[in-house]
PDB file of C-alpha atoms and ligand atoms in Angstrom:
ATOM      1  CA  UNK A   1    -130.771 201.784  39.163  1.00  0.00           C
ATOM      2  CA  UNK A   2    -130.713 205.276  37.890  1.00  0.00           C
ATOM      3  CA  UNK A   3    -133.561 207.051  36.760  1.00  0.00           C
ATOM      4  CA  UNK A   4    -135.035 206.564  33.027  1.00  0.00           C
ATOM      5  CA  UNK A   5    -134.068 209.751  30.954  1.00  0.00           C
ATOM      6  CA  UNK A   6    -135.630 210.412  27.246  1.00  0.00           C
ATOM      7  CA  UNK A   7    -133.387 211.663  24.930  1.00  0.00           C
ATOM      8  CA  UNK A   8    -134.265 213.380  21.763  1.00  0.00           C
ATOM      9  CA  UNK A   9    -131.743 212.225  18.863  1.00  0.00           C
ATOM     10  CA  UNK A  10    -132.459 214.596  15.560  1.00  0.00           C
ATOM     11  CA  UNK A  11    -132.032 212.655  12.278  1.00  0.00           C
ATOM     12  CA  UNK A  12    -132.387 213.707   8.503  1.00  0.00           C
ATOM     13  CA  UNK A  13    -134.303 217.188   8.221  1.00  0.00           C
ATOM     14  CA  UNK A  14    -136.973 217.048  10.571  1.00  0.00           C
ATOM     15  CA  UNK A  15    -137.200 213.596  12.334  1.00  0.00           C
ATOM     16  CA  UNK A  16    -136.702 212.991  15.760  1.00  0.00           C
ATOM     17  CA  UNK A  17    -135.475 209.874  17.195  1.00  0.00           C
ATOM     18  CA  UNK A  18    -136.565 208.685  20.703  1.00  0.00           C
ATOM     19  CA  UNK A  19    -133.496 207.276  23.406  1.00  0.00           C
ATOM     20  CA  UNK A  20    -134.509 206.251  26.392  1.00  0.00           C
ATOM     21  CA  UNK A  21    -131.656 205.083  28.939  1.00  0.00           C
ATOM     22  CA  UNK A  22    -131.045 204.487  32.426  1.00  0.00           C
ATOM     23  CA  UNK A  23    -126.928 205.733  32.076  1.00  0.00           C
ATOM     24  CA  UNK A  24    -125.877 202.765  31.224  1.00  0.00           C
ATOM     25  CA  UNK A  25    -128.573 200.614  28.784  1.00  0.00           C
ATOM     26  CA  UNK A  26    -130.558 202.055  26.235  1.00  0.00           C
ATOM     27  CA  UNK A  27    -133.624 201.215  23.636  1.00  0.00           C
ATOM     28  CA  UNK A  28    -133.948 203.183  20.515  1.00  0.00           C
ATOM     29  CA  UNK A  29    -137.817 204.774  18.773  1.00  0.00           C
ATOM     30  CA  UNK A  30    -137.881 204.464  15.370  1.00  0.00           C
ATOM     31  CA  UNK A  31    -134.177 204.662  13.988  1.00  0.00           C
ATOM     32  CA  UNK A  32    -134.603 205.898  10.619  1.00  0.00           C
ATOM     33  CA  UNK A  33    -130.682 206.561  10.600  1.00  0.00           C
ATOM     34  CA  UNK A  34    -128.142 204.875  12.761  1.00  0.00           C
ATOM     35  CA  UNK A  35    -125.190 207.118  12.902  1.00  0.00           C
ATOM     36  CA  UNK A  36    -126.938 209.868  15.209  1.00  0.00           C
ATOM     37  CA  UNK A  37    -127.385 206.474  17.380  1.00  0.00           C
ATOM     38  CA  UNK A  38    -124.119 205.029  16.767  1.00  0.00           C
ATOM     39  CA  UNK A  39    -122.457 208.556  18.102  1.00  0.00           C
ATOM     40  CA  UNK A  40    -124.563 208.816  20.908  1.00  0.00           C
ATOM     41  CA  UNK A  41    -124.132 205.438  22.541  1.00  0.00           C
ATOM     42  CA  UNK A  42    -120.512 205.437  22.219  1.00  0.00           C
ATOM     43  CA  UNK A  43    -120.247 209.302  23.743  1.00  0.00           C
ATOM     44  CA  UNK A  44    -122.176 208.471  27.075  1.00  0.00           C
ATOM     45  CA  UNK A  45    -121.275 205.064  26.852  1.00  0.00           C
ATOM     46  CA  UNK A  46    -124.915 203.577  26.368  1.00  0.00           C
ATOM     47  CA  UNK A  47    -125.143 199.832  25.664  1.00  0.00           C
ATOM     48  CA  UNK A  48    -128.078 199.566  23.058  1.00  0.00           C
ATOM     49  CA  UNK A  49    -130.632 197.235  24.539  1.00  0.00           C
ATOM     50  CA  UNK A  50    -133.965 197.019  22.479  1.00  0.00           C
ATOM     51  CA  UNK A  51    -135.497 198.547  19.104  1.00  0.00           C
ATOM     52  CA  UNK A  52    -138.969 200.056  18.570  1.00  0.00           C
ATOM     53  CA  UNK A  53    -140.297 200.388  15.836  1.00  0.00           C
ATOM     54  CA  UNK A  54    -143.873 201.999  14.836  1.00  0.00           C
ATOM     55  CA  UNK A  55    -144.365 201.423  11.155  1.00  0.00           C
ATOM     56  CA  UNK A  56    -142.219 200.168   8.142  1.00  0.00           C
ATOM     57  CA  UNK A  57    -141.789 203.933   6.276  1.00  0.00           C
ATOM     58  CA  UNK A  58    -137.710 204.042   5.539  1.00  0.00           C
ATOM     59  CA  UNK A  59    -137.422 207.390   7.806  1.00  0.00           C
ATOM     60  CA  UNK A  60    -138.546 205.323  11.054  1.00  0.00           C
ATOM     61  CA  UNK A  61    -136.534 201.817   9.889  1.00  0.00           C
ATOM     62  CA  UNK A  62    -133.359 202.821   7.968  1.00  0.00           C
ATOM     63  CA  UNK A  63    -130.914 202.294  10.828  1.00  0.00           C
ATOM     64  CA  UNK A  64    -132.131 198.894  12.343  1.00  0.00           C
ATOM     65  CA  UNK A  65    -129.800 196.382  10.065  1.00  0.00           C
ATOM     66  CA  UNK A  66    -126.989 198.432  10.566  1.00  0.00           C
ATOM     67  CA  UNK A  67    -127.411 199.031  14.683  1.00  0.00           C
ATOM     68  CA  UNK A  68    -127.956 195.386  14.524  1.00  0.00           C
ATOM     69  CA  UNK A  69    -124.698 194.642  12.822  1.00  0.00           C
ATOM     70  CA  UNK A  70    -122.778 197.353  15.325  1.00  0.00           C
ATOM     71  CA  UNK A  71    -124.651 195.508  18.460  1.00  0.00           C
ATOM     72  CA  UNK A  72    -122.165 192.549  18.577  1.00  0.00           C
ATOM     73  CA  UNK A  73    -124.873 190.805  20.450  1.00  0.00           C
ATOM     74  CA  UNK A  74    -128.976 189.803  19.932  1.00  0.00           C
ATOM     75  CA  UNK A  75    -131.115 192.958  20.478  1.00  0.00           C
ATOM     76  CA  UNK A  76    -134.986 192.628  20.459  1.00  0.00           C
ATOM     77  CA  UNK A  77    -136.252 194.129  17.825  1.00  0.00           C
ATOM     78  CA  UNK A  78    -140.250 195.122  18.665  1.00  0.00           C
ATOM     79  CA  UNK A  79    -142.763 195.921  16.052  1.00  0.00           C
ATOM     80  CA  UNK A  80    -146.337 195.527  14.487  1.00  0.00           C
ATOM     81  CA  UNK A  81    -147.036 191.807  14.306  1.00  0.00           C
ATOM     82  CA  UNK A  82    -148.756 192.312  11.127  1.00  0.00           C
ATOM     83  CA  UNK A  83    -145.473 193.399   9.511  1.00  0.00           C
ATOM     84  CA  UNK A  84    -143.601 191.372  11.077  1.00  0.00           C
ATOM     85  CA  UNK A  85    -145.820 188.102   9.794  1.00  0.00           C
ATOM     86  CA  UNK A  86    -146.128 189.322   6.140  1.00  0.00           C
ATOM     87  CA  UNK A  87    -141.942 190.186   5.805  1.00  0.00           C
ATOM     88  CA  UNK A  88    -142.952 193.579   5.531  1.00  0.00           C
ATOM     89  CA  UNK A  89    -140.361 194.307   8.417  1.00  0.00           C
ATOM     90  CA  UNK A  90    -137.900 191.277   8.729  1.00  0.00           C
ATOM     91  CA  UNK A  91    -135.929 192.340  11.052  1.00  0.00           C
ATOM     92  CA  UNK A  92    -138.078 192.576  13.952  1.00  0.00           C
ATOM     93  CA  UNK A  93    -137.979 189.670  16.703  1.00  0.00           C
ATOM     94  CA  UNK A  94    -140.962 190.775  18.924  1.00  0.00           C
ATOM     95  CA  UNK A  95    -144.152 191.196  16.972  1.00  0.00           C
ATOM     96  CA  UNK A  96    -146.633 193.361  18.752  1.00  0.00           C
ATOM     97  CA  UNK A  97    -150.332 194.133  19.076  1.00  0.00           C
ATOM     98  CA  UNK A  98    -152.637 196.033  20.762  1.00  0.00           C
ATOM     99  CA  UNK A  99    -153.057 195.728  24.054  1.00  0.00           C
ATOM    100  CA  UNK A 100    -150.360 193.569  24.394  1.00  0.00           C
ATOM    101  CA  UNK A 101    -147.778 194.367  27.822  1.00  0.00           C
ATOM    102  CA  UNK A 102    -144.415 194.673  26.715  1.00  0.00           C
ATOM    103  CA  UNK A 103    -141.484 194.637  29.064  1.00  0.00           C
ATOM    104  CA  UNK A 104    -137.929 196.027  28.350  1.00  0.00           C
ATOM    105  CA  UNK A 105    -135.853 194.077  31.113  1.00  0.00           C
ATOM    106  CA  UNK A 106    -132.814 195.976  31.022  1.00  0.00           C
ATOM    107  CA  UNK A 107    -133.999 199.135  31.238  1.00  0.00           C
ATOM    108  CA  UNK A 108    -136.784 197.660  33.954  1.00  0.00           C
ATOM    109  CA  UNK A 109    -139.596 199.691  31.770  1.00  0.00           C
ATOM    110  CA  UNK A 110    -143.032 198.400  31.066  1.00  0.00           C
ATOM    111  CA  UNK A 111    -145.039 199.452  27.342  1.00  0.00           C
ATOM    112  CA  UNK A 112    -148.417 198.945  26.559  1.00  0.00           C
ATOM    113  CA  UNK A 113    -148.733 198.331  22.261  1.00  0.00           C
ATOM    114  CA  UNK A 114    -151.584 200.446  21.049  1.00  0.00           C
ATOM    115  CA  UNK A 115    -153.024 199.815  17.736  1.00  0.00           C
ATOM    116  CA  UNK A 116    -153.222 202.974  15.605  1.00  0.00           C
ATOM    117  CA  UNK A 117    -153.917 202.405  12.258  1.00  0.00           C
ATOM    118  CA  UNK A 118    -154.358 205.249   9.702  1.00  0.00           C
ATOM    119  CA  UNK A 119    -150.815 206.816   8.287  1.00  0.00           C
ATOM    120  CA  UNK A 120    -149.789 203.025   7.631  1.00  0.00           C
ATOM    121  CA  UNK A 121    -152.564 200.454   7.934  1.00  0.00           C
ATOM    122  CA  UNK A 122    -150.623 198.258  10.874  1.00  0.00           C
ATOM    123  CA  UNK A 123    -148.891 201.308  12.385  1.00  0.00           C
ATOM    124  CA  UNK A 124    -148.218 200.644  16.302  1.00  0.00           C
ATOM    125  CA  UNK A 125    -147.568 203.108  19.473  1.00  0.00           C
ATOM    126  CA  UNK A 126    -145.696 202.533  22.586  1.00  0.00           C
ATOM    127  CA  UNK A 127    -147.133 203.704  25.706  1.00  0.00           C
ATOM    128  CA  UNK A 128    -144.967 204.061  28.559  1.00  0.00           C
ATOM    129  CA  UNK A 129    -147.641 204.405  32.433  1.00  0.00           C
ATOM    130  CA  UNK A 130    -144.072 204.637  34.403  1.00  0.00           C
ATOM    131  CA  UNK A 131    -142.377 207.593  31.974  1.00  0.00           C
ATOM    132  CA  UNK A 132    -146.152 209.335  31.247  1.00  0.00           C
ATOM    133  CA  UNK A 133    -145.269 208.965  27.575  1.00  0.00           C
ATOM    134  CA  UNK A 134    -146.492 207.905  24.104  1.00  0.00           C
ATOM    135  CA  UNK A 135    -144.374 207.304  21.584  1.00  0.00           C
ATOM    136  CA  UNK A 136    -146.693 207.474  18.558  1.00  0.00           C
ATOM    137  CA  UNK A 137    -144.465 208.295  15.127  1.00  0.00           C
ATOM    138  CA  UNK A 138    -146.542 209.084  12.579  1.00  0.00           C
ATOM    139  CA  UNK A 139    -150.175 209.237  13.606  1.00  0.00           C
ATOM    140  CA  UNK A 140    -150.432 212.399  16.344  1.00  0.00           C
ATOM    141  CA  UNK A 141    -148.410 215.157  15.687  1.00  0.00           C
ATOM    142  CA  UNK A 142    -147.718 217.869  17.576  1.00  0.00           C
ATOM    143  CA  UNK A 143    -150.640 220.385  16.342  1.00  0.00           C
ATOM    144  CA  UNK A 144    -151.542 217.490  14.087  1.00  0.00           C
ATOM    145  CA  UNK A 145    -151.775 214.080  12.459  1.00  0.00           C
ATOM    146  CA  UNK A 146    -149.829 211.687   9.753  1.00  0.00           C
ATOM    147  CA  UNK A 147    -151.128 211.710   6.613  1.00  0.00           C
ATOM    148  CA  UNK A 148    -153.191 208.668   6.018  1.00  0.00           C
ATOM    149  CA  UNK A 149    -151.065 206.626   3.032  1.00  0.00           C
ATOM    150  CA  UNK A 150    -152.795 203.202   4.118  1.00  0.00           C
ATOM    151  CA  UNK A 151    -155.941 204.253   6.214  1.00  0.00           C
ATOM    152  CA  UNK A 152    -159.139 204.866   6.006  1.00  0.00           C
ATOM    153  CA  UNK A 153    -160.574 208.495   8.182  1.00  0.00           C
ATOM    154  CA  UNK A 154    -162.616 206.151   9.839  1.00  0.00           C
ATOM    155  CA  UNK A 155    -159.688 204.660  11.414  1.00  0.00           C
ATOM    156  CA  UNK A 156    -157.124 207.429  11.867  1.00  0.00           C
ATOM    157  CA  UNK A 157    -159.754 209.134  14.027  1.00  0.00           C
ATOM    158  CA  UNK A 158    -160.118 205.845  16.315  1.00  0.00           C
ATOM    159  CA  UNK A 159    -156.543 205.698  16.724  1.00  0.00           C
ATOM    160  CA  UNK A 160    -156.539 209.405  17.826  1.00  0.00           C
ATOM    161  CA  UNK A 161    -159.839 208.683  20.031  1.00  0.00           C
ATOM    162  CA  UNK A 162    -157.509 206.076  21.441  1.00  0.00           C
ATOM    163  CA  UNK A 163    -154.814 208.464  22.341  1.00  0.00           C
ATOM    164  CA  UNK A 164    -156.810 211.195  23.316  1.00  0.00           C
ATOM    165  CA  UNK A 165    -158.561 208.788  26.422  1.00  0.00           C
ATOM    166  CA  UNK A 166    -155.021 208.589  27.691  1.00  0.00           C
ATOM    167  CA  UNK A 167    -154.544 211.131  30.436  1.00  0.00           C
ATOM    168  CA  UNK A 168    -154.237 214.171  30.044  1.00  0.00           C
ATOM    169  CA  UNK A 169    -150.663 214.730  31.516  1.00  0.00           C
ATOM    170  CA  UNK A 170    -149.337 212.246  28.622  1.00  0.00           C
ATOM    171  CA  UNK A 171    -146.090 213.730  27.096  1.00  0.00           C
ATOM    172  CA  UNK A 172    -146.520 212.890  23.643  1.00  0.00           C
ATOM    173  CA  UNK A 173    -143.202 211.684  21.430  1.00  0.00           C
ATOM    174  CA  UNK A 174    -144.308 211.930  17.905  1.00  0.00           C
ATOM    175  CA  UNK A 175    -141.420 211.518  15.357  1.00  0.00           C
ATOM    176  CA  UNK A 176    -141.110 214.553  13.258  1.00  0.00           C
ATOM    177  CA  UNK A 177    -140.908 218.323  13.811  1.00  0.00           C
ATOM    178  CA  UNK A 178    -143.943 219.609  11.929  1.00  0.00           C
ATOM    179  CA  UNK A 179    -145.156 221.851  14.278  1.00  0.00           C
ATOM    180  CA  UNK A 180    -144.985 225.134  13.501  1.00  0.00           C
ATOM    181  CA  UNK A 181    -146.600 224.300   9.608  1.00  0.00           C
ATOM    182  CA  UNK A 182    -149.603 222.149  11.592  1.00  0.00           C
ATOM    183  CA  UNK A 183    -150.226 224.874  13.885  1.00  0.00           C
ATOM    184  CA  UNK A 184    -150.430 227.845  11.034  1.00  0.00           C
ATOM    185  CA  UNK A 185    -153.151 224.929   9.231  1.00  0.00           C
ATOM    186  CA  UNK A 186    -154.795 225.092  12.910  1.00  0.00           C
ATOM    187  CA  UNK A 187    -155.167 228.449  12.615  1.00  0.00           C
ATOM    188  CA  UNK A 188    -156.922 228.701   9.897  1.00  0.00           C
ATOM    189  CA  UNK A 189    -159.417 225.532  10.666  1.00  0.00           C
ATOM    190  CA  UNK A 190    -160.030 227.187  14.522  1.00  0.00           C
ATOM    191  CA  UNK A 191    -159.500 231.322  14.256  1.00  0.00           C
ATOM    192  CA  UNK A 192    -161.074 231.685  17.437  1.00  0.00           C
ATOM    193  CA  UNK A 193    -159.203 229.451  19.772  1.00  0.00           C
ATOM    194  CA  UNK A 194    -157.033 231.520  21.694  1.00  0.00           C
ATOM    195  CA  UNK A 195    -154.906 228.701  23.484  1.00  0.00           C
ATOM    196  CA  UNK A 196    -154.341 227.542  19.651  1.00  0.00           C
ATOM    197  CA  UNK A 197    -153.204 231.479  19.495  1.00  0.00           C
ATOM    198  CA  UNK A 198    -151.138 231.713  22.453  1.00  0.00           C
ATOM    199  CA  UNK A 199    -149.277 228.220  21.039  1.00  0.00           C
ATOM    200  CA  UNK A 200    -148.952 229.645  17.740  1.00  0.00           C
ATOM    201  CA  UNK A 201    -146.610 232.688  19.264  1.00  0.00           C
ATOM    202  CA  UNK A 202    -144.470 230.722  21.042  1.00  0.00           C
ATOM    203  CA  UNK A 203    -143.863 227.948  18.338  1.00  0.00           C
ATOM    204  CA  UNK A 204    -143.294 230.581  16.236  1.00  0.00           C
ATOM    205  CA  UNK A 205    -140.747 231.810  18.835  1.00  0.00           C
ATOM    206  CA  UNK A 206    -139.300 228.601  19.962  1.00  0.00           C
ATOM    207  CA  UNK A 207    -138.588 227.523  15.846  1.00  0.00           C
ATOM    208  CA  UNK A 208    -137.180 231.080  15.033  1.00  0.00           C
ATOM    209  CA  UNK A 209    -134.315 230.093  18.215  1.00  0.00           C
ATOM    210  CA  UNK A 210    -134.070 226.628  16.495  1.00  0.00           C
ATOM    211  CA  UNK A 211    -135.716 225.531  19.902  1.00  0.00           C
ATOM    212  CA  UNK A 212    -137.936 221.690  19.282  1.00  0.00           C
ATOM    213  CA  UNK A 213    -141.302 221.605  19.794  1.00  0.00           C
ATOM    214  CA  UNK A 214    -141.071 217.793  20.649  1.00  0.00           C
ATOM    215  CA  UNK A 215    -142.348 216.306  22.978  1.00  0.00           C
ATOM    216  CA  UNK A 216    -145.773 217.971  23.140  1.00  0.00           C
ATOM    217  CA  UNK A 217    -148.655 216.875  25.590  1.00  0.00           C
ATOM    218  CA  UNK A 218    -151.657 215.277  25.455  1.00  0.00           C
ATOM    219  CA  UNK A 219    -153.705 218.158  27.314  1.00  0.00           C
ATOM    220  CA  UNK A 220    -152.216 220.970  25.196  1.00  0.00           C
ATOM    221  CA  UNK A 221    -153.200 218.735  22.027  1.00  0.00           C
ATOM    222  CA  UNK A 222    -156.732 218.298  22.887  1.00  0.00           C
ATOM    223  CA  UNK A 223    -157.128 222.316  23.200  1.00  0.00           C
ATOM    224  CA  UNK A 224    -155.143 223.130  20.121  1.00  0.00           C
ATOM    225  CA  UNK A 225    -154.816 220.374  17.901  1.00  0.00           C
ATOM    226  CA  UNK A 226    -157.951 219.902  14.695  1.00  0.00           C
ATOM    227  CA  UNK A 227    -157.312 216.566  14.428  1.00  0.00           C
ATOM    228  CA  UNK A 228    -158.252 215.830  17.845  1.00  0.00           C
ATOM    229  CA  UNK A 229    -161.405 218.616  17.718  1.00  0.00           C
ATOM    230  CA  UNK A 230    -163.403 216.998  15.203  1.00  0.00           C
ATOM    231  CA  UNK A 231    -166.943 217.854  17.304  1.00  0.00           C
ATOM    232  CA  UNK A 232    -165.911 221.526  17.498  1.00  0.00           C
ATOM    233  CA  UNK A 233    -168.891 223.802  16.455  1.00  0.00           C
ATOM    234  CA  UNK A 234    -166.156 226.024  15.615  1.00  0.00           C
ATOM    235  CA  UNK A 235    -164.655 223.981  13.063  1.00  0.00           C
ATOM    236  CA  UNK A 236    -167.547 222.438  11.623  1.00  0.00           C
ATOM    237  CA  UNK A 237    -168.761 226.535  10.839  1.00  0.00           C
ATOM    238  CA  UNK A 238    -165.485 226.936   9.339  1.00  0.00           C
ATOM    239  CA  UNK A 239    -165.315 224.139   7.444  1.00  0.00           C
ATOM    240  CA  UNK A 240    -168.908 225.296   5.986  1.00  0.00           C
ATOM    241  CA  UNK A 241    -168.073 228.885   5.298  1.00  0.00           C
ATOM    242  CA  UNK A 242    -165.073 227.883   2.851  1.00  0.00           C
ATOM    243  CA  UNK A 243    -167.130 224.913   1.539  1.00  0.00           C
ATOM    244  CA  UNK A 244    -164.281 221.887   2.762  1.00  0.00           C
ATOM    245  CA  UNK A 245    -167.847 219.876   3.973  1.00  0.00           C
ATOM    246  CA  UNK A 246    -171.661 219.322   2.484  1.00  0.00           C
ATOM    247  CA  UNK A 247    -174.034 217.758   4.299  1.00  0.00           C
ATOM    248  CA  UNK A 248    -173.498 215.508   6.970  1.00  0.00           C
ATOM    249  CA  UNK A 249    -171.330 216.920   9.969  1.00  0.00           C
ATOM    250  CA  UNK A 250    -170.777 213.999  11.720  1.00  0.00           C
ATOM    251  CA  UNK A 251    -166.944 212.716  13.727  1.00  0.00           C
ATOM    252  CA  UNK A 252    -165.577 210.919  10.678  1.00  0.00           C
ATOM    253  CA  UNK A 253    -166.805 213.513   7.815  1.00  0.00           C
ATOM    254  CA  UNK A 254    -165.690 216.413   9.820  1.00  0.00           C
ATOM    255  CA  UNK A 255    -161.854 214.357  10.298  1.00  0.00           C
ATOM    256  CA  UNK A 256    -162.213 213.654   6.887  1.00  0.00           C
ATOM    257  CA  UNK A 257    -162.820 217.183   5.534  1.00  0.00           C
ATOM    258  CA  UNK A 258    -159.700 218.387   8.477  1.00  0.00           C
ATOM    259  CA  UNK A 259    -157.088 216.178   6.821  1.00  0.00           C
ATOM    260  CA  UNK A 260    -158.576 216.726   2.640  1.00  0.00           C
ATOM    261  CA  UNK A 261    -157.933 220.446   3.446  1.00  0.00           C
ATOM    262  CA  UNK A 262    -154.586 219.730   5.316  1.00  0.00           C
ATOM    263  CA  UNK A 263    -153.091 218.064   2.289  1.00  0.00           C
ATOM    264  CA  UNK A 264    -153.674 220.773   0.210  1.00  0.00           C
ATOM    265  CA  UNK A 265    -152.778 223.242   2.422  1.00  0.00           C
TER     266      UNK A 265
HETATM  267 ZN1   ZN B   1    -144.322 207.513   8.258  1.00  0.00          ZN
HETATM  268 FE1   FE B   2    -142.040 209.580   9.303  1.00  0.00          FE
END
């Protein structure tokens, strides 16, 4: 069998849709939109295979009926099993949970279902040992995080923790190119940190040639991204000086504070 590739399918303005085929099956991350999909199968002659999905938002969803329809035969459709159990996503056949081992057979690849709650309350991630990658939608970005719509901090920044204890060489697939906005936030949160710095500069670069900044990885994230630093000394000061946190300094208050100041940005 041919070696799994990752393809990067760009949808709407700024989402990115995840393909992963061996040349001749394919499964589909989040497929907001299936046109993008449609026109890529039938160029390199993909056979669609499976559907995952990380949380019900429209952007990550929008195409499933329709690939469905265009499939001609079943396709497993994976998911949260919370949504799945309350209607909240109908279509999908496979509910998932965390920890669970998931196994795509055509494509001979193996997922382990992390729970990440935060940006949606039953949001999911797919992480793939034999590719080295997470595909995580909405909750890490690169150079940051989803906002939380459904979450508490509390449990955005265990679903991060979660993440960041994968190792370090993780490639991370989030869904939407927001990096070069997260990264001037970063800047302000962490002046100091001059890997933040250095990736500033060349996402600046890289977006100014149209080049993505998708995937990212895990290592880089952990030096560079706030949402991941939430015991830096640095952070907590800064946070102080321009008054974003009183009192207590601790994990959550510190995330907390990160993401308030984010959203108003
Ligand atoms: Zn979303
Ligand atoms: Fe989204």
């Amino acid at each position: 069998m041919k070696p799994l590739q990752i393809q990067q399918i760009p949808a709407f303005d700024d989402n990115y849709l995840w393909l992963i085929h061996n040349s001749q099956n394919a499964i589909i991350v989040d497929p907001g939109d299936a046109a993008p999909v449609q026109a890529y199968l039938h160029q390199h002659n993909l056979q669609l295979s499976g559907i995952l999905i990380t949380h019900h938002h429209p952007d990550h969803i929008g195409g499933v009926a329709e690939l469905l329809r265009s499939a001609g035969t079943p396709i497993p459709v994976y998911g949260p099993r919370a949504d799945q159990q309350s209607g909240r996503i109908p279509t999908i056949t496979h509910g998932c949970q965390d920890g669970e081992s998931i196994t795509i057979d055509a494509l001979a690849c193996r997922f382990t279902v992390l729970d990440v709650p935060g940006h949606t309350s039953t949001h999911i991630a797919y992480y793939s040992p034999d590719l080295s990658s997470l595909f995580c939608g909405d909750t890490l970005f690169a150079g940051g995080c989803g906002r939380l719509f459904e979450g508490t901090p509390a449990q955005m920044l265990a679903s991060l923790k979660k993440i960041a204890a994968l190792p370090a060489s993780t490639a991370i697939y989030c869904a939407h190119e927001y990096t070069l906005s997260n990264l001037r936030f970063a800047r302000a949160v962490e002046p100091d940190n001059a890997r933040l710095a250095e990736r500033f500069n060349r996402v600046t670069e890289q977006r100014g040639q149209g080049i993505s900044t998708v995937p990212s990885q895990l290592d880089l994230e952990l030096q560079t991204n706030p949402f991941l630093r939430s015991a830096s000394p640095d952070i907590i000061r800064t946070l102080q000086l321009n008054n974003k946190l009183s009192g207590n300094a601790d994990e959550v208050s510190v995330f907390a504070a990160v993401r308030e100041w984010k959203n108003n940005f």
